[in-house]
Each structure stands twice: as C-alpha cells, then as structure tokens.
Coordinates of C-alpha atoms and ligand atoms in Angstrom, one line a residue:
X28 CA -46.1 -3.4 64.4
X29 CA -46.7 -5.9 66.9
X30 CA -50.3 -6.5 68.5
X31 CA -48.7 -4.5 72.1
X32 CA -50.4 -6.9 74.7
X33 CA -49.1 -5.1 77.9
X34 CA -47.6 -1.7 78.5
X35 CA -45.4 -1.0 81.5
X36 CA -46.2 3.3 81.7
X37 CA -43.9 5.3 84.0
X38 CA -41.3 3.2 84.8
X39 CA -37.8 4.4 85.8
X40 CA -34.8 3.3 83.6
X41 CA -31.5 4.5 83.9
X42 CA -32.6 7.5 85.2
X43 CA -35.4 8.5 82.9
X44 CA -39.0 7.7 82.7
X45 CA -40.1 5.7 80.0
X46 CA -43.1 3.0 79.1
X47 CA -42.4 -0.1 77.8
X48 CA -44.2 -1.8 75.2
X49 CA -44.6 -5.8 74.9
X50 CA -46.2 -8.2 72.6
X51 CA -45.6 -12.1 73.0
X52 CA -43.4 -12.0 76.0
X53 CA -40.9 -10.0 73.9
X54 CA -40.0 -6.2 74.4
X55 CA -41.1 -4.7 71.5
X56 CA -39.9 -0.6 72.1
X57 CA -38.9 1.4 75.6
X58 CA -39.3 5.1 74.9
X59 CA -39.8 8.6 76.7
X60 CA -43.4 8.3 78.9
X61 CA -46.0 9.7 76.8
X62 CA -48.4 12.1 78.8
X63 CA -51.2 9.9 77.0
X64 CA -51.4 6.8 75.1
X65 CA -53.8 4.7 73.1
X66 CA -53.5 1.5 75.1
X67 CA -56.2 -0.4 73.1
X68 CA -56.8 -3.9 74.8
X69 CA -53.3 -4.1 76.1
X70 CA -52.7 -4.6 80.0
X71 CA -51.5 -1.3 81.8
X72 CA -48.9 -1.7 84.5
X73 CA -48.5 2.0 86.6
X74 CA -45.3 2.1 87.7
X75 CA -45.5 5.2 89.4
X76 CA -41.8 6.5 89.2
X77 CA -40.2 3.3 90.4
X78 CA -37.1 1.6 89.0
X79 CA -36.9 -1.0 86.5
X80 CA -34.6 -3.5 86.1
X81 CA -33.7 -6.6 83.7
X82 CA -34.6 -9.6 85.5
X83 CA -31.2 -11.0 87.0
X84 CA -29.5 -14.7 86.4
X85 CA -27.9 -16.5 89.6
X86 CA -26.0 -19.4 87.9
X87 CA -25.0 -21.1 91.6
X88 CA -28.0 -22.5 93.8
X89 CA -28.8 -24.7 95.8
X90 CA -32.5 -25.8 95.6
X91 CA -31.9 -29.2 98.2
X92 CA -35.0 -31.5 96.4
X93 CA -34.9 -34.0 95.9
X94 CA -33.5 -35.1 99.2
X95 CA -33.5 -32.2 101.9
X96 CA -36.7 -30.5 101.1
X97 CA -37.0 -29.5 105.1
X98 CA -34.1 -27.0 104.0
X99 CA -35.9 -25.7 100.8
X100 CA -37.3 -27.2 97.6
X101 CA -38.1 -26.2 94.3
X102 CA -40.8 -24.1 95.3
X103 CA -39.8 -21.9 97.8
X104 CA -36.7 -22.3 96.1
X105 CA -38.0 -19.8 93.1
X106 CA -40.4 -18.1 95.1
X107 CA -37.5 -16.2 96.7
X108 CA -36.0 -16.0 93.1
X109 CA -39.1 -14.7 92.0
X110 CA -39.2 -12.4 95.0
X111 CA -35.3 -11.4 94.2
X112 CA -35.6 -10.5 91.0
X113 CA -34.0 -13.7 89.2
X114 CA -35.8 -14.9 85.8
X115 CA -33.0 -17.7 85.3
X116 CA -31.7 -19.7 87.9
X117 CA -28.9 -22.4 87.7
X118 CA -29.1 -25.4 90.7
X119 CA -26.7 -27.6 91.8
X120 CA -26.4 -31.1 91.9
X121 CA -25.7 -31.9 95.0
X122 CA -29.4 -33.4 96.3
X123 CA -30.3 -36.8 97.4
X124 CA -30.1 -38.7 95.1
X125 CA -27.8 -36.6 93.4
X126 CA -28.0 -34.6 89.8
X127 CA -26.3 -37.8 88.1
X128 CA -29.4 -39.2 86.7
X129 CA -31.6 -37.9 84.6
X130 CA -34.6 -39.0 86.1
X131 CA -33.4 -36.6 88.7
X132 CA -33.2 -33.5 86.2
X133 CA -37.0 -34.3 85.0
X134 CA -38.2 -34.7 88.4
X135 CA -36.8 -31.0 89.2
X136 CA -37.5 -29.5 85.9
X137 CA -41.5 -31.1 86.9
X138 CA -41.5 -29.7 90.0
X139 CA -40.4 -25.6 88.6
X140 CA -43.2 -26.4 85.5
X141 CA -45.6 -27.2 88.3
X142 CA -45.3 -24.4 90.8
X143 CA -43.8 -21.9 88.8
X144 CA -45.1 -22.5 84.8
X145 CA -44.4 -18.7 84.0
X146 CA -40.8 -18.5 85.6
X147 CA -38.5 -18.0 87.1
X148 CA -37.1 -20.7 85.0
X149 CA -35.1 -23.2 86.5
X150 CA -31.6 -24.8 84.9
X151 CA -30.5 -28.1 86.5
X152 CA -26.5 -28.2 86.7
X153 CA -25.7 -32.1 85.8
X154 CA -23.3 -34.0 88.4
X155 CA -19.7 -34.2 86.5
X156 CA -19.1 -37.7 88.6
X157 CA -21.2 -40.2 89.9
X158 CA -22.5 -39.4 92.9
X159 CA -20.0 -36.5 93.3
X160 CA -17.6 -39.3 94.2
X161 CA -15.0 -38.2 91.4
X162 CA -14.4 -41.5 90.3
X163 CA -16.3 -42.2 87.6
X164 CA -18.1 -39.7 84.8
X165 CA -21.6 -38.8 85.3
X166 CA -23.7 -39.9 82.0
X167 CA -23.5 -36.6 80.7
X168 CA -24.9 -37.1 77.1
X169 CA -28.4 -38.3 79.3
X170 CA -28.3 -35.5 81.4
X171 CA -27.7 -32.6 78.8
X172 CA -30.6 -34.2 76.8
X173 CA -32.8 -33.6 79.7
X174 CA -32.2 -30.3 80.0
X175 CA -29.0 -29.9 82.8
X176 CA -27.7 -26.5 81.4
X177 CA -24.2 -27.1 83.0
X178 CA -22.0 -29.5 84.8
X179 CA -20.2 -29.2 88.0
X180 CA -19.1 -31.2 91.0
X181 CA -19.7 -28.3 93.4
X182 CA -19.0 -29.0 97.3
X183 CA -17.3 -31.8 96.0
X184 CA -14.4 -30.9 93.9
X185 CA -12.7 -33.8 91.9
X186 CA -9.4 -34.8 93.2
X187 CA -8.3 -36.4 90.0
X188 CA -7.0 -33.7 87.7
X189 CA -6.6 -36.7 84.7
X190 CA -10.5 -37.2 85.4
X191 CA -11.6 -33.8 85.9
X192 CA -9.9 -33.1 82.5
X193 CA -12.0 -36.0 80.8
X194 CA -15.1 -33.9 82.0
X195 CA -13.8 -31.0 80.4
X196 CA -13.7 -32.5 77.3
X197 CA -16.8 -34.2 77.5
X198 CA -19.0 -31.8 78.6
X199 CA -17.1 -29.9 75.1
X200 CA -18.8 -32.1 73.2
X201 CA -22.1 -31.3 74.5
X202 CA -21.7 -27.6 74.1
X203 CA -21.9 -27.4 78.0
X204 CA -19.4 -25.5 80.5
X205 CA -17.9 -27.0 83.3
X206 CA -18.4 -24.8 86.8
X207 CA -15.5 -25.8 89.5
X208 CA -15.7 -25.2 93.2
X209 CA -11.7 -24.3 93.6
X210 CA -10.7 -25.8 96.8
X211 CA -7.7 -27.7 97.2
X212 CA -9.0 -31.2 98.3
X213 CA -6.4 -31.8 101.1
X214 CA -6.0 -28.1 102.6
X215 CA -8.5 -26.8 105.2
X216 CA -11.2 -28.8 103.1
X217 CA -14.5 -27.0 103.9
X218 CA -13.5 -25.2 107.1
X219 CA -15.6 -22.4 106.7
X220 CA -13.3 -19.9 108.0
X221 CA -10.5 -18.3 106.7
X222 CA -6.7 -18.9 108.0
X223 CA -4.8 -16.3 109.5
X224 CA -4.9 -14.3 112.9
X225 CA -8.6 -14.5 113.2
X226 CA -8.7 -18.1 113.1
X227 CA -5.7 -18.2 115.4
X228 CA -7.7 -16.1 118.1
X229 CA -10.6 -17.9 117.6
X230 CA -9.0 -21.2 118.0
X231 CA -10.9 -22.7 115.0
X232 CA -9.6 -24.8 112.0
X233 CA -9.3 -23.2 108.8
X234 CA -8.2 -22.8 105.3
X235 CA -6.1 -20.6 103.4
X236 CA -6.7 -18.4 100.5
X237 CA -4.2 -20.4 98.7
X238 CA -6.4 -23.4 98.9
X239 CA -9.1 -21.8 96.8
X240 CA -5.7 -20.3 94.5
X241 CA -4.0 -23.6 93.6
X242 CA -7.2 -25.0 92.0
X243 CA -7.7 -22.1 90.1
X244 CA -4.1 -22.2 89.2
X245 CA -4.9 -25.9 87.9
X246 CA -7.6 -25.2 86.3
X247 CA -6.7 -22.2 84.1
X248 CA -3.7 -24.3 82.8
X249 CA -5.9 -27.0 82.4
X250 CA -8.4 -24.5 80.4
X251 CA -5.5 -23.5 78.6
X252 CA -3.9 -26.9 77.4
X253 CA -7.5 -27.8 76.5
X254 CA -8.7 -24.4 75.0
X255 CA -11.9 -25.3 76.4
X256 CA -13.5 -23.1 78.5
X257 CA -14.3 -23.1 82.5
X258 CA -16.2 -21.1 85.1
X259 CA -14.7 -20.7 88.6
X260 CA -17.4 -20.4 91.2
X261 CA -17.5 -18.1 94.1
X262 CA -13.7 -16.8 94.0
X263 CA -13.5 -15.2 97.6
X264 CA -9.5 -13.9 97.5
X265 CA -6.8 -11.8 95.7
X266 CA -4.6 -14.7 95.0
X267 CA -7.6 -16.1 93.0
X268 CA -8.1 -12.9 91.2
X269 CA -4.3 -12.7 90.4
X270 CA -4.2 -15.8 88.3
X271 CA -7.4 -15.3 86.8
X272 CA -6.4 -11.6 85.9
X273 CA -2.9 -13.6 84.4
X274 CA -5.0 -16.3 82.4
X275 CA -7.8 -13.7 80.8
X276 CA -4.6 -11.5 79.5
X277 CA -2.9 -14.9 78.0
X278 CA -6.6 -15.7 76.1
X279 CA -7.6 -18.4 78.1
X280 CA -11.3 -18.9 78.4
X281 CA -11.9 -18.9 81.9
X282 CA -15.2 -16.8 83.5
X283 CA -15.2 -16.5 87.1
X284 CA -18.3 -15.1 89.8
X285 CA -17.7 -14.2 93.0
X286 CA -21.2 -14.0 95.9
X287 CA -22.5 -10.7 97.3
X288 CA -21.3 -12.0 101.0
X289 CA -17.6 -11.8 99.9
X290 CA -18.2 -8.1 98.6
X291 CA -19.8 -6.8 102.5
X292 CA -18.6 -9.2 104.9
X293 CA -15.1 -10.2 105.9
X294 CA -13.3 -13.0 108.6
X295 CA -14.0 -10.0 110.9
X296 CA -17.4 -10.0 111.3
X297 CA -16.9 -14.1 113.7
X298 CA -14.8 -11.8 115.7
X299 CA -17.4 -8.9 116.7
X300 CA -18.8 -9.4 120.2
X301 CA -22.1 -9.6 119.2
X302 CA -21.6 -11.9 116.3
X303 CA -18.2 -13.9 117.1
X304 CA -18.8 -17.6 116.0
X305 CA -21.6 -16.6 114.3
X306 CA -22.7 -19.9 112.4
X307 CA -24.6 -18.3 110.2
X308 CA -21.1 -17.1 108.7
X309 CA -19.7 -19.8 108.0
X310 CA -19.7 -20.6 104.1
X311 CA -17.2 -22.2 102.2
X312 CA -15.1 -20.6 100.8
X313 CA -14.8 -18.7 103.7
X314 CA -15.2 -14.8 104.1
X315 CA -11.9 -13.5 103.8
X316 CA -9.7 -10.4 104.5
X317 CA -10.5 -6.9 104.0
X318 CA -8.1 -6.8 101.6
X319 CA -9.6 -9.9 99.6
X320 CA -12.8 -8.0 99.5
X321 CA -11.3 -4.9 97.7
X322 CA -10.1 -7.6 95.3
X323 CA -13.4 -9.0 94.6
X324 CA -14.9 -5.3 94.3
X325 CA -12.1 -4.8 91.9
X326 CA -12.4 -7.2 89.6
X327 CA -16.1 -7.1 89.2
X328 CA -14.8 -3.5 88.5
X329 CA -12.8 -4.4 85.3
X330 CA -14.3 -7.6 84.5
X331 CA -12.0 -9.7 85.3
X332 CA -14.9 -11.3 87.4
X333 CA -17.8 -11.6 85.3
X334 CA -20.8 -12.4 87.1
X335 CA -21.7 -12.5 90.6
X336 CA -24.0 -15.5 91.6
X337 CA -25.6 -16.4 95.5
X338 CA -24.2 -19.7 96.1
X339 CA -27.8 -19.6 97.7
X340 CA -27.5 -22.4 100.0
X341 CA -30.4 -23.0 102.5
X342 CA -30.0 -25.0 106.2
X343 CA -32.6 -25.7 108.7
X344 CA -32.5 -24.0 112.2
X345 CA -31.3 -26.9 114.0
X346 CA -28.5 -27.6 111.7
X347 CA -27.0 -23.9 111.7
X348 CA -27.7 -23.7 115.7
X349 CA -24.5 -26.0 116.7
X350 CA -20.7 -25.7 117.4
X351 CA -19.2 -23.8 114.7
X352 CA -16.9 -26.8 113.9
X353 CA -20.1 -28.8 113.0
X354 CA -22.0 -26.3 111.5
X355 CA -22.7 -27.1 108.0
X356 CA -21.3 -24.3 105.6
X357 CA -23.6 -21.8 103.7
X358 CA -25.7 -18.9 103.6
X359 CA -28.9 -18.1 102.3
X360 CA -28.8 -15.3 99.4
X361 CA -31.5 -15.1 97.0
X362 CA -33.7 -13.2 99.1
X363 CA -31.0 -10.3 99.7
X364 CA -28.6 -10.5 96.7
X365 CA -30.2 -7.3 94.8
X366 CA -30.4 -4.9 97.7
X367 CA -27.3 -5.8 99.2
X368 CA -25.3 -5.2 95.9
X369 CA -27.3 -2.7 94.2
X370 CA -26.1 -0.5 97.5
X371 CA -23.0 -1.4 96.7
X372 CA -23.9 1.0 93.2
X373 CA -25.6 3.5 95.5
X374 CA -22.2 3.8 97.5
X375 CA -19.8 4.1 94.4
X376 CA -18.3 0.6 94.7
X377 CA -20.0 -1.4 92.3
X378 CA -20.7 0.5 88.9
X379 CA -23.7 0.2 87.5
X380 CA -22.1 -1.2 83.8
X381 CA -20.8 -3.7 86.1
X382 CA -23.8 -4.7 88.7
X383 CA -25.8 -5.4 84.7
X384 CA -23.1 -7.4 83.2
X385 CA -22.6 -9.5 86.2
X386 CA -26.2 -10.2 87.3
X387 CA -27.8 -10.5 83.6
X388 CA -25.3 -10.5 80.4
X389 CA -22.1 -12.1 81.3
X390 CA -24.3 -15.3 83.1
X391 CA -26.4 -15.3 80.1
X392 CA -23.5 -15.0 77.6
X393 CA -21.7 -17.9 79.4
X394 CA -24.7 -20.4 80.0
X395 CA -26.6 -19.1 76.5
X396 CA -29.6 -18.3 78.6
X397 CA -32.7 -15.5 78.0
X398 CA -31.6 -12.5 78.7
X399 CA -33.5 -8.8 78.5
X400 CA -31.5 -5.1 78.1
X401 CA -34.3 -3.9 77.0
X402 CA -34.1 -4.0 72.9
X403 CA -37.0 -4.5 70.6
X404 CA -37.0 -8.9 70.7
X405 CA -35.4 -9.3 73.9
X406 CA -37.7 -11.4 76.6
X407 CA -39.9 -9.3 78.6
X408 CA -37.8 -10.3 82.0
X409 CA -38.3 -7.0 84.3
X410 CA -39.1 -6.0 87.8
X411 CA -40.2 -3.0 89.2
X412 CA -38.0 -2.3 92.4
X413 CA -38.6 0.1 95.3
X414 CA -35.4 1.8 95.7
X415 CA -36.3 3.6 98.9
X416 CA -37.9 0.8 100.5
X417 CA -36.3 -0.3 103.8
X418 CA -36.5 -3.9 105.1
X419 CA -35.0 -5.6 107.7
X420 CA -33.3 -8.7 107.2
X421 CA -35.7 -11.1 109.5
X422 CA -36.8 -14.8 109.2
X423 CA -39.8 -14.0 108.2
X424 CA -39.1 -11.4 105.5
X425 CA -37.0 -14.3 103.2
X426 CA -39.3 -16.3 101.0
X427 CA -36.9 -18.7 101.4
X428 CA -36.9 -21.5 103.5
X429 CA -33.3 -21.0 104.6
X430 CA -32.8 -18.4 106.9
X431 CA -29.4 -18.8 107.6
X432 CA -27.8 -15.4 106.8
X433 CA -25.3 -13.6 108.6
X434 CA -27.9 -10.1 107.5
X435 CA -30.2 -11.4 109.8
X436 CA -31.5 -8.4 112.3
X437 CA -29.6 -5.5 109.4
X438 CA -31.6 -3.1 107.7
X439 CA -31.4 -3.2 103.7
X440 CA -33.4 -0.8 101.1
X441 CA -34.7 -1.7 98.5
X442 CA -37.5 -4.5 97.6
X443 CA -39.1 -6.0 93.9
X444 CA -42.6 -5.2 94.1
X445 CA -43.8 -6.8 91.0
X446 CA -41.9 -9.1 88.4
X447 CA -42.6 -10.0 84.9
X448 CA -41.0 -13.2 82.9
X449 CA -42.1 -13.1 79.1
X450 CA -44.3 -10.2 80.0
X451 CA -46.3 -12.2 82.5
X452 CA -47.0 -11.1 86.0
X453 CA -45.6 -13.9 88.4
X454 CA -45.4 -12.0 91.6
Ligands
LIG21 ZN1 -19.3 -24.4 96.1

C-alpha cells in the first residue's frame, strides 16, 4: 500500500464517521473511524465530528485582473474560493485587456501559481471574439495552448449566429466547450430586472424571460445541427428550462447551470420596503418569478440542470451605490454559494445526489477537470465544514473583495473551517 502521508480521523461523511487516508495528494481509502490507529509519520487532521465534503467546481467567475483589480483580483479572487470550498475555478474573459490574448491567460495563470501554488486552481475561459466585439474569432488555438479551459463571450453575447457557429466548430477542434450567456442581444439587453408587473410598479426598464429563452432556443438547434456540444450559463427561467428539458430528450449535447441567487431570491425581493431598488440585486439575467425559481429547483432536481455555478461577479462600493438604472449588474457569490444551497438540502429542496453532481461531478465531467468522490485515486480535494455554524452575511465576513450581495445583513449556517487540495492544507 501507499506510504499514507496524512490522515483525516473523525470526519463526517454522508452521515457516518470515517478517516480518510491520503498518500501523494490522492485519496487512497475512506473507511469506518477506527478507535485507534498506527499513524506512523503521517499528518493527523482531528475532525471532531464535523462534515466533509468534496471540494466544489464553480465554472462562471469573474476574477476582474487584469484591468479592475479595485473590484477583486486573482488573489482575493481564490481566497474566497478557498474560503468557499471551491478546488477548481473557471474565470471569465471579460478583463481589461480582455481573455483574447494569450499573454493575458499566462499573466493570470502567474498570478493563481503565485498566491495560491497549492490551489484552488484557477481555469482561464478564452474570449470566443476579439475583444468580445463578436466580430472577429479570438485566436483560439494560442489560447487553448496556454491553458484557457473553455471559451465564452459571456456579458457579451455574439449577435452573429453564422459567427458564433464558427466558434462552435472551432473551439471542437480543440476539444474545448463553448459557454453562452443567453440573452437576446436586442431585447431588455442587460436590464437587470425582470419584465412583468414588478418592473411595471417599479417604473424600471427590463427584460423578459423570453430574452434569455430565444438564445437558448438558438443555441440548442445550433448544438443540434452541429452535434457539438454547448453549456448555457446561468439559466434564470422556466421557458429556458422547457427547451432545454425538449433538447436533452432529442440527444442534443447541451449542459446548462443555473446560480444559487436564482434558487432563494426572486423580482420580489426590489419590491420589499426595506430592500426595494436594492442595487445590490440587480444581476443579469435578472432574478425572476417565483414560479421561475421552482423551475430552476426542479431541474437541478432531475438533471436537466447540471451544475450550479456563482456567476461570482465583484463591484466596488461606489459603483453598486447609484441609481438602479446605472448600477452595473452582478452579485458577489463565492463566499456564500455553499451555505446558501447546502440549506437548500437541509430544507428538502435541493437533494443531496443533486447539490454533489452540480457543484463537483457534472462541472468536472463537462470541463474534464480534478474531481474527488472520495475513491481510492481520486485528488485529495476536501473541506471540513461546520454545519451548525451561523454567520451573518456582512462586508467584512466575505474574503472577497466584492461585497455586493443582496445576503448582506442575513444570517446563513454553515462555514469551511479547513480545506485541503491534493491533500495539502491551504486554509
Ligand atoms: Zn453572464
């Protein structure tokens, strides 16, 4: 067997109390706690009782460096990973300058190998067009060879459907998946809040669902013309669901996420006296109806949402503290993604099968990324998590720069309180 260099004794998983044995970063057996054990020279983690988990993957962030560092950078960027319980973490490309380059992948790829060499590890998304203007192709060959894990013109959606399918096909022949941000690029265009009577009473512009629907609707016929497969980002609405329910049953290879705010927070929440035009609320796509959340809840559910990711996106005070109509879009979510939807489990409306598959397998499975559930080879990716732990949601609780979250000033239980990547401690 294995030389075991570290032993994790009395850790809860799924219920029952076992230890977990590692050698090389790699999970080498999890069995029933021993009442004594030989550890030789290996390291000894007490756990105590609490919860273990796999380490989680959040394939949509926002990281902002190069280019908007005041709003978060690589650092603090997978500190609050770290902090969150995310080993892998996918960024987007929309920095100054922007992914497109791949002097731009190195320099963040540098930056995660200098503040964080042990993890969590950090997966550049390439720019599918230059400069996110859709017009032209980003050099993707260059960018996949520096290590961009995925492409995606996220915030920016390409208006071209001729061009966006040229992407597709390229980004085939590098083994990569495309990731689009479904918003009709006429319709409500990043309005933040959702149309219907909500909007109406509020007086502020908006979009509909069917915005967000009508791309997906293009791109799963695109998918399906191609057979090439796509991932839709942060689906927010039933219409949405619908057609990607309707494409997964006719074979086509479409993967979906949805974010944790869609699954707790709806249009309501601008309309609550002590909350109305509540900046902090205002993401794109926007939080929906009540009804659109049962959707999203439902097909986590039965899979037809695989994974759920942050769309972690980070603004400075000054930015968020305007008029709604200028408030840039986006809310802050690495620091609160695993308590918020792990209560989700703890109130029946998340299972458990699904909160795994969505946070660790599916992501992994889609992006071919490192992923633990705990069998002898898998990385050593684990965190031990106080499930009883209460925190409130305040600035200076997130580890991220971004404080922008609608949570701010709520009560949430549960907190990591240590986390291992390749069996090595990192917070
Ligand atoms: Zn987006």
């Amino acid at each position: 067997m294995a030389k075991i260099d570290l032993i994790v004794r009395r850790a809860k998983l799924d219920g029952k109390e076992v230890d977990i044995f590692v050698s090389k970063g790699k999970i080498v057996e999890v069995k029933k706690s021993a009442e004594t054990i030989d550890a030789g020279d290996a390291k000894v983690e007490e756990a105590f009782g609490l919860t273990v988990m796999a380490s989680m993957t959040d394939v949509h962030v926002h990281l902002r460096e190069p280019g908007f560092e005041y709003k978060e950078d690589v650092e603090s960027g997978l500190r609050a990973a770290a902090w969150g319980g995310f080993s892998n973490i996918l960024c987007m490309a929309n920095t100054k300058p922007v992914n497109d380059d791949d002097s731009v992948t190195k320099l963040m790829l540098e930056q995660a190998r200098k503040f964080w060499p042990k993890g969590p590890r950090l997966f550049p998304i390439g720019a599918l067009t230059k400069g996110l203007k859709g017009e032209e192709l980003a050099p993707m060959a260059e960018l996949a060879e520096a290590g961009c894990a995925a492409f995606s013109n996220d915030g920016v959606p390409v208006k071209s459907t001729e061009l966006f399918r040229r992407a597709m096909e390229y980004a085939s022949d590098w083994d990569k998946v495309v990731i689009d941000h479904c918003e009709d690029p006429y319709m409500g265009v990043a309005a933040g809040v959702n149309e219907g009577v909500v909007s109406s009473r509020l007086g502020l512009p908006a979009q509909p669902d069917m915005a967000e629907a009508l791309q997906v609707a293009r791109d799963v016929l695109l998918a399906e013309y191609l057979e090439l497969p796509i991932h839709l980002a942060h689906i927010s609405c039933r219409k949405s669901l619908d057609l990607i329910r309707f494409a997964k049953e006719r074979g086509v290879k479409v993967t979906a996420e949805t974010a944790p705010h869609y699954l707790v927070l709806t249009e309501d929440y601008l309309e609550n006296e002590a909350t109305e035009y509540d900046t902090n609320a205002k993401v794109n796509p926007p939080l929906r109806t009540l009804d659109d959340q049962n959707a999203m809840l439902e097909g986590l559910n039965d899979g037809t949402i695989d994974c759920l990711a942050t769309d972690h996106a980070p603004h400075a005070a000054h930015e968020k503290e305007t008029e709604f109509d200028v408030a840039p879009c986006g809310i802050t979510g690495l620091d609160t993604a695993l308590s918020v939807t792990w209560q989700l489990v703890k109130d029946g409306k998340l299972k458990k099968e699904a909160f795994t598959r969505a946070w660790t397998t599916a992501p992994c499975e889609i992006f071919k990324l490192p992923v633990n559930t705990f069998q002898p080879g898998d990385p050593a990716d684990f965190f031990l998590f106080d499930e009883a732990e209460e925190w409130t949601v305040e600035p200076q609780a997130l580890h991220s720069k971004g404080k922008n979250t609608p949570l701010l000033g709520t009560t949430l239980k549960g907190r990591v309180k240590t986390h291992f990547i390749q069996g090595k401690k990192i917070v």
